[in-house]
Amino acid sequence: MYIILVYDIDQKRVGKMLKLCRRYLNWIQNSVFEGELTEVKLKELLLKAKEIIDPSYDSIIIFSSRQEKWLDKQVVGLEKNNLENMF
Amino acid sequence: MKKSYYLFNPGRISRRDNSLKFTPVDDLGAEGAPRYIPVESVDNLYTFGSLDANSALYNFLGKEQISVHFFDHYEHYTGSFMPKDFLLSGKVIIAQTEHYSNSSKRLSIASKFIEGAAFNILKNLRYYNNRDKDTSVQIDTISQMTPQISSARSIEELMGVEGKIRLTYYQTFDLIINDFEMGPRTKQPPSNEVNALISFLNMMCYTLCLDMIHHTQLNPTISFLHQPGYRRYSLALDLSEIFKPILVDRLIFSLLNKRQIQTQDFDHQLNSCLLKENGRKKVVKAWDDKLNETIKHRSLGRNVTYKHLIKLECYKLVKHILNIEEYKPFKAWW
């Protein structure tokens, strides 16, 4: 599935979260990631994320859609990171 | 789901926070903004530019089952970094060797490859014959040659038939392609645009087949149609015969006829013709898109990508050599 993940995490823990997300998804903006993941990989990611966060303070939100083509994406202003697989 | 990544820019790739970081370097040696590649989404890496990396990275890639394919300045395939074989099966290797050393068993598999290739070639020709390109002469010639495939007594004879079919097939390229002239097939180096595209994409197809074989228990050095030589993964050559008409040739026709690739995308030097950096990017992009296209598989009843189709072909081959199910080559039905 195609996923957009956003998080709001206390400064003390945010670095860890960033590093974790980089392994699974593409960074597109501060605290925002997107990319294609299988359901199992997403579970894996969330399991690891739960070890990092403090559930009484931090939050992670995941928007998912079955495929990338069902998602309209509009970028206004600077595109901070394009998601090409060629560079 | 996992993606192939293509690295054209020279630069350094490194392990960072258990993921991958690519730092491009420009002509003056100045580093550009780093790009992070999510390691969990990487299938394999294709490197066309020069790449810096250390052994720690390769250890990591090996652990993550990511292979890296290398190509030289002239776009030749030079080799791959392959993770440790993880699918090992002595049973399959023994059966595979047995099928190779028994000449009748070998011949039956080899002729299936050619049969598949010839069928897919004819499919291409018929398609264009219905679209104002008169390829009927070549269709007839090739159709007449196909019975010779099953009646061939030796591998040499089979290779002869295959050679004749390909020769007839290449004659039609000038008919099918609008603005370019192909002439005779030339390699090392390719002499014109069409030959350059054929060489480049054939090699991509070969690399892909090798990669897919690596995901099965088959041994890539023991082949049936081609002579298993030294220093070559000849099974990948066998397998690519079937898929070249469907993947490579169709892509070439559409790239040229839709003018996605034009004369200025090529670099003419001395007696050779090579793709320019920009042209190469376009071709690789089209190739990657093509591989991720899906078709509805008839017996599986679900959509599979072209890439997966090659893997399925390997599975069929495994089944054949283990005497579970007879191998039938893939034949395009559309």
Short mmCIF file of C-alpha atoms in Angstrom, two decimals:
data_model
loop_
_atom_site.label_atom_id
_atom_site.label_comp_id
_atom_site.label_asym_id
_atom_site.label_seq_id
_atom_site.Cartn_x
_atom_site.Cartn_y
_atom_site.Cartn_z
CA MET A 1 0.00 0.00 0.00
CA TYR A 2 0.94 3.62 -0.39
CA ILE A 3 1.52 5.48 2.81
CA ILE A 4 1.88 8.99 4.12
CA LEU A 5 3.21 9.09 7.62
CA VAL A 6 3.34 12.19 9.79
CA TYR A 7 4.53 12.47 13.32
CA ASP A 8 4.66 14.97 16.10
CA ILE A 9 7.22 13.85 18.60
CA ASP A 10 9.09 15.47 21.45
CA GLN A 11 12.47 16.89 20.50
CA LYS A 12 14.28 14.38 22.70
CA ARG A 13 13.00 11.44 20.68
CA VAL A 14 12.44 12.94 17.25
CA GLY A 15 15.89 12.08 15.92
CA LYS A 16 15.36 8.41 16.53
CA MET A 17 12.03 8.52 14.79
CA LEU A 18 13.53 10.26 11.77
CA LYS A 19 16.21 7.61 11.42
CA LEU A 20 13.70 4.81 11.73
CA CYS A 21 11.41 6.27 9.10
CA ARG A 22 14.26 6.84 6.68
CA ARG A 23 14.75 3.09 6.51
CA TYR A 24 11.24 2.45 5.32
CA LEU A 25 9.96 5.56 3.60
CA ASN A 26 11.02 8.60 1.63
CA TRP A 27 11.40 11.83 3.50
CA ILE A 28 9.38 14.61 1.86
CA GLN A 29 9.16 17.30 4.48
CA ASN A 30 9.99 17.76 8.16
CA SER A 31 8.05 15.06 10.03
CA VAL A 32 6.42 13.82 6.81
CA PHE A 33 7.28 10.68 4.93
CA GLU A 34 5.70 8.81 2.07
CA GLY A 35 6.25 5.64 0.13
CA GLU A 36 5.17 2.18 -0.84
CA LEU A 37 5.14 -0.43 1.92
CA THR A 38 3.67 -3.86 2.36
CA GLU A 39 1.32 -4.41 5.27
CA VAL A 40 3.88 -6.51 7.08
CA LYS A 41 6.58 -3.91 6.67
CA LEU A 42 4.22 -1.26 8.02
CA LYS A 43 3.52 -3.41 11.08
CA GLU A 44 7.22 -3.82 11.55
CA LEU A 45 7.73 -0.07 11.32
CA LEU A 46 4.97 0.66 13.81
CA LEU A 47 6.26 -1.93 16.24
CA LYS A 48 9.63 -0.27 16.22
CA ALA A 49 8.07 3.18 16.40
CA LYS A 50 6.12 2.22 19.52
CA GLU A 51 9.37 1.46 21.27
CA ILE A 52 10.56 4.98 20.58
CA ILE A 53 7.55 7.13 21.33
CA ASP A 54 5.89 8.09 24.55
CA PRO A 55 2.22 7.40 23.80
CA SER A 56 1.01 9.93 26.35
CA TYR A 57 2.77 12.78 24.57
CA ASP A 58 3.74 11.85 20.98
CA SER A 59 1.62 10.94 18.03
CA ILE A 60 2.01 9.33 14.63
CA ILE A 61 -0.63 9.53 11.95
CA ILE A 62 -0.71 7.29 8.91
CA PHE A 63 -2.73 7.92 5.81
CA SER A 64 -2.82 4.96 3.52
CA SER A 65 -4.31 4.18 0.17
CA ARG A 66 -4.33 1.00 -1.81
CA GLN A 67 -2.14 2.35 -4.57
CA GLU A 68 -0.22 5.47 -5.40
CA LYS A 69 -2.49 6.21 -8.33
CA TRP A 70 -5.45 6.79 -6.03
CA LEU A 71 -3.60 9.63 -4.47
CA ASP A 72 -3.51 13.17 -5.81
CA LYS A 73 -0.47 15.06 -4.76
CA GLN A 74 0.03 18.76 -5.18
CA VAL A 75 3.13 20.61 -4.23
CA VAL A 76 2.93 24.35 -3.69
CA GLY A 77 6.22 26.15 -3.48
CA LEU A 78 9.47 24.29 -3.13
CA GLU A 79 9.48 20.54 -3.56
CA LYS A 80 11.96 19.53 -0.92
CA ASN A 81 12.61 16.03 -2.15
CA ASN A 82 11.45 14.41 -5.35
CA LEU A 83 10.92 10.70 -5.21
CA GLU A 84 12.64 9.57 -8.39
CA ASN A 85 14.39 6.23 -8.36
CA MET A 86 17.00 7.57 -10.75
CA PHE A 87 19.75 9.92 -9.77
CA MET B 1 6.78 -3.64 -4.36
CA LYS B 2 10.47 -3.02 -3.91
CA LYS B 3 12.04 -0.71 -6.42
CA SER B 4 15.18 -0.76 -8.48
CA TYR B 5 17.30 2.32 -8.10
CA TYR B 6 19.43 3.62 -10.95
CA LEU B 7 22.49 5.70 -10.12
CA PHE B 8 23.76 7.81 -12.99
CA ASN B 9 25.47 10.58 -11.10
CA PRO B 10 28.90 9.82 -9.76
CA GLY B 11 28.91 9.89 -6.00
CA ARG B 12 29.31 8.10 -2.74
CA ILE B 13 26.87 5.66 -1.26
CA SER B 14 27.16 4.85 2.39
CA ARG B 15 25.47 3.16 5.27
CA ARG B 16 23.83 5.70 7.52
CA ASP B 17 21.48 5.01 10.42
CA ASN B 18 20.87 1.50 9.08
CA SER B 19 19.70 2.92 5.80
CA LEU B 20 21.37 4.17 2.64
CA LYS B 21 22.67 7.61 1.89
CA PHE B 22 23.72 8.72 -1.55
CA THR B 23 25.87 11.83 -1.88
CA PRO B 24 26.25 12.99 -5.47
CA VAL B 25 29.55 14.52 -6.53
CA ASP B 26 29.84 16.95 -9.45
CA ASP B 27 32.67 17.30 -11.98
CA LEU B 28 34.70 19.51 -9.67
CA GLY B 29 34.45 17.06 -6.80
CA ALA B 30 32.02 19.15 -4.79
CA GLU B 31 29.41 17.19 -2.90
CA GLY B 32 25.73 17.82 -3.57
CA ALA B 33 22.78 17.47 -1.24
CA PRO B 34 22.56 13.89 0.06
CA ARG B 35 19.62 11.68 -0.77
CA TYR B 36 18.38 9.07 1.63
CA ILE B 37 17.20 5.83 0.10
CA PRO B 38 14.84 3.79 2.26
CA VAL B 39 16.68 0.50 2.48
CA GLU B 40 13.53 -1.54 3.00
CA SER B 41 12.21 -0.48 -0.39
CA VAL B 42 15.32 -1.26 -2.42
CA ASP B 43 15.26 -4.25 -4.70
CA ASN B 44 18.60 -3.70 -6.37
CA LEU B 45 20.91 -0.94 -7.50
CA TYR B 46 22.09 -0.28 -11.03
CA THR B 47 25.18 1.87 -11.20
CA PHE B 48 26.09 3.64 -14.41
CA GLY B 49 28.19 6.43 -12.98
CA SER B 50 31.23 5.94 -10.81
CA LEU B 51 30.34 4.95 -7.31
CA ASP B 52 32.32 5.17 -4.11
CA ALA B 53 31.51 2.70 -1.40
CA ASN B 54 33.24 0.80 1.35
CA SER B 55 33.04 -2.78 2.54
CA ALA B 56 30.83 -1.85 5.46
CA LEU B 57 28.22 -0.82 2.95
CA TYR B 58 28.52 -4.06 1.01
CA ASN B 59 28.22 -6.06 4.22
CA PHE B 60 25.05 -4.17 4.93
CA LEU B 61 23.70 -4.63 1.40
CA GLY B 62 24.49 -8.31 1.61
CA LYS B 63 22.53 -8.61 4.81
CA GLU B 64 19.60 -6.79 3.29
CA GLN B 65 19.65 -8.99 0.17
CA ILE B 66 20.29 -6.12 -2.19
CA SER B 67 22.40 -6.75 -5.27
CA VAL B 68 24.35 -4.10 -7.13
CA HIS B 69 24.90 -4.27 -10.88
CA PHE B 70 27.79 -2.44 -12.51
CA PHE B 71 28.11 -1.09 -16.04
CA ASP B 72 31.16 0.44 -17.66
CA HIS B 73 31.53 3.64 -19.62
CA TYR B 74 30.41 1.91 -22.82
CA GLU B 75 27.26 0.61 -21.14
CA HIS B 76 28.51 -2.95 -21.03
CA TYR B 77 27.53 -5.10 -18.14
CA THR B 78 30.67 -5.65 -16.11
CA GLY B 79 29.42 -7.60 -13.13
CA SER B 80 27.31 -7.68 -10.03
CA PHE B 81 27.68 -7.70 -6.34
CA MET B 82 25.44 -10.51 -5.21
CA PRO B 83 24.51 -11.24 -1.62
CA LYS B 84 25.39 -14.66 -0.32
CA ASP B 85 23.24 -17.33 -1.93
CA PHE B 86 20.32 -17.75 0.38
CA LEU B 87 18.24 -20.14 -1.64
CA LEU B 88 20.35 -23.23 -1.74
CA SER B 89 19.10 -26.53 -2.88
CA GLY B 90 21.50 -29.33 -3.72
CA LYS B 91 18.59 -31.27 -5.14
CA VAL B 92 17.86 -28.64 -7.76
CA ILE B 93 21.51 -28.24 -8.75
CA ILE B 94 21.96 -31.96 -9.19
CA ALA B 95 18.77 -32.19 -11.23
CA GLN B 96 19.82 -29.19 -13.28
CA THR B 97 23.20 -30.71 -14.06
CA GLU B 98 21.58 -33.98 -14.94
CA HIS B 99 19.27 -32.24 -17.38
CA TYR B 100 22.27 -30.56 -18.89
CA SER B 101 24.44 -33.65 -19.30
CA ASN B 102 21.69 -35.83 -20.71
CA SER B 103 21.62 -34.66 -24.32
CA SER B 104 17.99 -35.49 -25.04
CA LYS B 105 16.78 -33.82 -21.86
CA ARG B 106 18.95 -30.81 -22.63
CA LEU B 107 17.68 -30.59 -26.20
CA SER B 108 14.07 -30.67 -25.08
CA ILE B 109 14.54 -27.71 -22.76
CA ALA B 110 16.66 -25.79 -25.28
CA SER B 111 14.07 -26.21 -28.01
CA LYS B 112 11.40 -24.88 -25.64
CA PHE B 113 13.37 -21.66 -25.25
CA ILE B 114 13.58 -21.18 -29.01
CA GLU B 115 9.95 -22.16 -29.42
CA GLY B 116 8.96 -19.45 -26.97
CA ALA B 117 11.25 -16.91 -28.58
CA ALA B 118 9.96 -17.68 -32.09
CA PHE B 119 6.36 -17.46 -30.94
CA ASN B 120 6.90 -14.08 -29.31
CA ILE B 121 8.78 -12.83 -32.36
CA LEU B 122 5.87 -13.79 -34.58
CA LYS B 123 3.48 -12.05 -32.20
CA ASN B 124 5.44 -8.83 -32.63
CA LEU B 125 5.48 -9.15 -36.42
CA ARG B 126 1.76 -9.89 -36.63
CA TYR B 127 1.03 -6.90 -34.44
CA TYR B 128 2.85 -4.59 -36.85
CA ASN B 129 1.47 -6.38 -39.87
CA ASN B 130 -1.96 -5.27 -38.70
CA ARG B 131 -0.68 -1.73 -38.46
CA ASP B 132 0.29 -0.86 -42.03
CA LYS B 133 3.75 -2.37 -41.85
CA ASP B 134 4.01 -5.18 -44.33
CA THR B 135 5.94 -7.92 -42.57
CA SER B 136 4.06 -10.79 -44.21
CA VAL B 137 7.13 -12.08 -46.07
CA GLN B 138 9.11 -12.47 -42.87
CA ILE B 139 6.13 -13.93 -41.03
CA ASP B 140 5.91 -16.63 -43.68
CA THR B 141 9.63 -17.34 -43.60
CA ILE B 142 9.71 -17.64 -39.83
CA SER B 143 6.52 -19.71 -39.69
CA GLN B 144 8.08 -22.12 -42.14
CA MET B 145 11.15 -22.39 -39.98
CA THR B 146 9.34 -23.13 -36.71
CA PRO B 147 8.77 -26.86 -37.40
CA GLN B 148 12.55 -27.19 -37.65
CA ILE B 149 12.82 -26.29 -33.97
CA SER B 150 11.16 -29.45 -32.71
CA SER B 151 12.86 -31.64 -35.32
CA ALA B 152 16.38 -30.41 -34.55
CA ARG B 153 18.69 -33.24 -33.53
CA SER B 154 21.46 -31.30 -31.88
CA ILE B 155 22.03 -28.05 -30.03
CA GLU B 156 24.14 -26.77 -32.95
CA GLU B 157 21.29 -27.37 -35.37
CA LEU B 158 18.95 -25.60 -32.97
CA MET B 159 21.27 -22.62 -32.70
CA GLY B 160 21.38 -22.53 -36.50
CA VAL B 161 17.60 -22.30 -36.71
CA GLU B 162 17.57 -19.66 -34.01
CA GLY B 163 20.18 -17.65 -35.89
CA LYS B 164 18.17 -17.75 -39.10
CA ILE B 165 15.00 -16.71 -37.33
CA ARG B 166 16.75 -13.76 -35.70
CA LEU B 167 18.30 -12.71 -39.00
CA THR B 168 14.91 -12.69 -40.71
CA TYR B 169 13.45 -10.91 -37.71
CA TYR B 170 16.05 -8.16 -37.76
CA GLN B 171 15.22 -7.46 -41.41
CA THR B 172 11.82 -6.24 -40.31
CA PHE B 173 13.24 -3.63 -37.97
CA ASP B 174 13.79 -1.24 -40.86
CA LEU B 175 10.17 -1.71 -41.89
CA ILE B 176 8.77 -1.20 -38.43
CA ILE B 177 10.88 1.71 -37.26
CA ASN B 178 9.95 4.95 -38.96
CA ASP B 179 12.79 7.42 -39.01
CA PHE B 180 15.83 5.30 -38.33
CA GLU B 181 17.80 2.90 -40.44
CA MET B 182 19.10 -0.21 -38.73
CA GLY B 183 20.84 -2.15 -41.47
CA PRO B 184 22.70 -5.24 -40.34
CA ARG B 185 22.97 -6.04 -36.64
CA THR B 186 26.32 -4.85 -35.34
CA LYS B 187 27.74 -5.24 -31.88
CA GLN B 188 30.98 -4.25 -30.20
CA PRO B 189 30.56 -1.45 -30.99
CA PRO B 190 27.04 -0.82 -32.28
CA SER B 191 27.21 1.22 -35.47
CA ASN B 192 23.97 3.15 -35.35
CA GLU B 193 21.10 4.24 -33.12
CA VAL B 194 18.94 1.15 -33.45
CA ASN B 195 21.85 -1.20 -32.86
CA ALA B 196 22.91 0.83 -29.85
CA LEU B 197 19.43 0.54 -28.36
CA ILE B 198 19.29 -3.19 -29.01
CA SER B 199 22.65 -3.74 -27.36
CA PHE B 200 21.82 -1.62 -24.36
CA LEU B 201 18.41 -3.08 -23.69
CA ASN B 202 19.46 -6.67 -24.38
CA MET B 203 22.01 -6.20 -21.68
CA MET B 204 19.42 -4.78 -19.28
CA CYS B 205 17.24 -7.78 -20.03
CA TYR B 206 20.13 -10.16 -19.41
CA THR B 207 20.91 -8.52 -16.08
CA LEU B 208 17.28 -8.70 -15.07
CA CYS B 209 17.08 -12.40 -15.88
CA LEU B 210 20.22 -13.01 -13.86
CA ASP B 211 18.72 -11.19 -10.94
CA MET B 212 15.53 -13.19 -11.12
CA ILE B 213 17.45 -16.48 -11.37
CA HIS B 214 19.24 -15.44 -8.23
CA HIS B 215 15.92 -15.34 -6.43
CA THR B 216 15.33 -18.99 -7.20
CA GLN B 217 17.27 -22.15 -6.48
CA LEU B 218 18.56 -22.43 -10.04
CA ASN B 219 22.25 -22.18 -10.73
CA PRO B 220 22.86 -19.39 -13.25
CA THR B 221 25.97 -20.98 -14.77
CA ILE B 222 24.39 -24.19 -15.99
CA SER B 223 22.51 -23.45 -19.17
CA PHE B 224 20.77 -25.52 -21.77
CA LEU B 225 20.63 -23.61 -25.02
CA HIS B 226 23.83 -21.64 -24.79
CA GLN B 227 27.05 -23.46 -24.11
CA PRO B 228 27.84 -23.05 -20.43
CA GLY B 229 31.18 -21.31 -20.69
CA TYR B 230 33.49 -19.85 -18.15
CA ARG B 231 32.91 -16.54 -16.47
CA ARG B 232 29.40 -16.30 -17.78
CA TYR B 233 25.97 -16.69 -16.34
CA SER B 234 24.69 -18.43 -19.43
CA LEU B 235 21.33 -19.49 -18.02
CA ALA B 236 20.41 -15.82 -18.01
CA LEU B 237 21.14 -15.74 -21.74
CA ASP B 238 18.82 -18.71 -22.30
CA LEU B 239 16.02 -17.13 -20.38
CA SER B 240 16.39 -13.72 -21.96
CA GLU B 241 15.76 -15.25 -25.43
CA ILE B 242 12.10 -15.64 -24.54
CA PHE B 243 11.66 -12.18 -23.13
CA LYS B 244 13.72 -10.11 -25.54
CA PRO B 245 10.97 -9.85 -28.17
CA ILE B 246 8.33 -8.91 -25.60
CA LEU B 247 10.30 -6.52 -23.47
CA VAL B 248 13.26 -5.20 -25.44
CA ASP B 249 12.06 -5.08 -29.04
CA ARG B 250 8.62 -3.72 -28.30
CA LEU B 251 10.15 -1.01 -26.18
CA ILE B 252 12.59 -0.05 -28.93
CA PHE B 253 9.80 0.22 -31.49
CA SER B 254 7.68 2.41 -29.28
CA LEU B 255 10.57 4.59 -28.09
CA LEU B 256 11.63 5.38 -31.64
CA ASN B 257 8.25 5.55 -33.32
CA LYS B 258 6.80 7.78 -30.64
CA ARG B 259 9.93 9.93 -30.92
CA GLN B 260 10.71 9.61 -27.25
CA ILE B 261 14.28 8.94 -28.26
CA GLN B 262 15.79 11.01 -31.06
CA THR B 263 19.06 11.43 -32.89
CA GLN B 264 20.35 13.98 -30.41
CA ASP B 265 20.15 11.40 -27.63
CA PHE B 266 23.04 9.52 -29.19
CA ASP B 267 26.72 10.16 -29.27
CA HIS B 268 28.45 9.31 -32.55
CA GLN B 269 32.12 8.65 -32.12
CA LEU B 270 34.46 7.09 -34.68
CA ASN B 271 32.63 4.03 -35.92
CA SER B 272 30.37 3.60 -32.98
CA CYS B 273 27.16 4.97 -31.64
CA LEU B 274 26.32 5.14 -27.97
CA LEU B 275 23.56 6.58 -25.87
CA LYS B 276 24.23 9.89 -24.23
CA GLU B 277 23.73 10.32 -20.53
CA ASN B 278 20.36 11.95 -21.03
CA GLY B 279 19.20 9.41 -23.59
CA ARG B 280 20.26 6.61 -21.33
CA LYS B 281 18.18 8.02 -18.51
CA LYS B 282 15.15 8.16 -20.76
CA VAL B 283 15.65 4.59 -21.93
CA VAL B 284 16.16 3.28 -18.40
CA LYS B 285 13.07 5.13 -17.21
CA ALA B 286 11.00 3.58 -19.98
CA TRP B 287 12.49 0.17 -19.24
CA ASP B 288 11.69 0.48 -15.54
CA ASP B 289 8.13 1.54 -16.27
CA LYS B 290 7.76 -1.37 -18.66
CA LEU B 291 8.89 -3.87 -16.05
CA ASN B 292 6.33 -2.60 -13.58
CA GLU B 293 3.49 -2.87 -16.07
CA THR B 294 1.11 -5.61 -15.14
CA ILE B 295 -0.74 -8.20 -17.14
CA LYS B 296 -3.47 -10.51 -16.01
CA HIS B 297 -1.88 -13.91 -15.73
CA ARG B 298 -4.10 -16.58 -17.16
CA SER B 299 -3.40 -19.53 -14.92
CA LEU B 300 -2.70 -17.55 -11.77
CA GLY B 301 -5.74 -15.36 -12.33
CA ARG B 302 -4.15 -12.25 -10.94
CA ASN B 303 -2.12 -9.33 -12.17
CA VAL B 304 1.61 -9.81 -12.36
CA THR B 305 4.33 -7.46 -13.49
CA TYR B 306 6.60 -8.29 -16.40
CA LYS B 307 9.42 -8.54 -13.93
CA HIS B 308 7.63 -11.14 -11.88
CA LEU B 309 6.83 -13.01 -15.06
CA ILE B 310 10.52 -13.80 -15.49
CA LYS B 311 10.68 -15.18 -11.98
CA LEU B 312 7.65 -17.34 -12.69
CA GLU B 313 9.53 -18.65 -15.72
CA CYS B 314 12.36 -19.71 -13.42
CA TYR B 315 9.92 -21.52 -11.16
CA LYS B 316 8.53 -23.38 -14.18
CA LEU B 317 12.04 -24.42 -15.07
CA VAL B 318 12.65 -25.70 -11.53
CA LYS B 319 9.45 -27.70 -11.72
CA HIS B 320 10.54 -29.18 -15.01
CA ILE B 321 13.95 -30.32 -13.86
CA LEU B 322 12.46 -31.83 -10.73
CA ASN B 323 10.00 -33.69 -12.96
CA ILE B 324 6.98 -32.11 -11.33
CA GLU B 325 5.51 -30.40 -14.34
CA GLU B 326 6.66 -30.13 -17.93
CA TYR B 327 8.12 -26.77 -18.87
CA LYS B 328 6.15 -24.67 -21.30
CA PRO B 329 7.79 -21.47 -22.47
CA PHE B 330 6.01 -18.20 -21.91
CA LYS B 331 4.00 -17.16 -24.93
CA ALA B 332 2.48 -13.74 -25.20
CA TRP B 333 -1.23 -14.07 -25.83
CA TRP B 334 -2.10 -10.50 -26.62
#
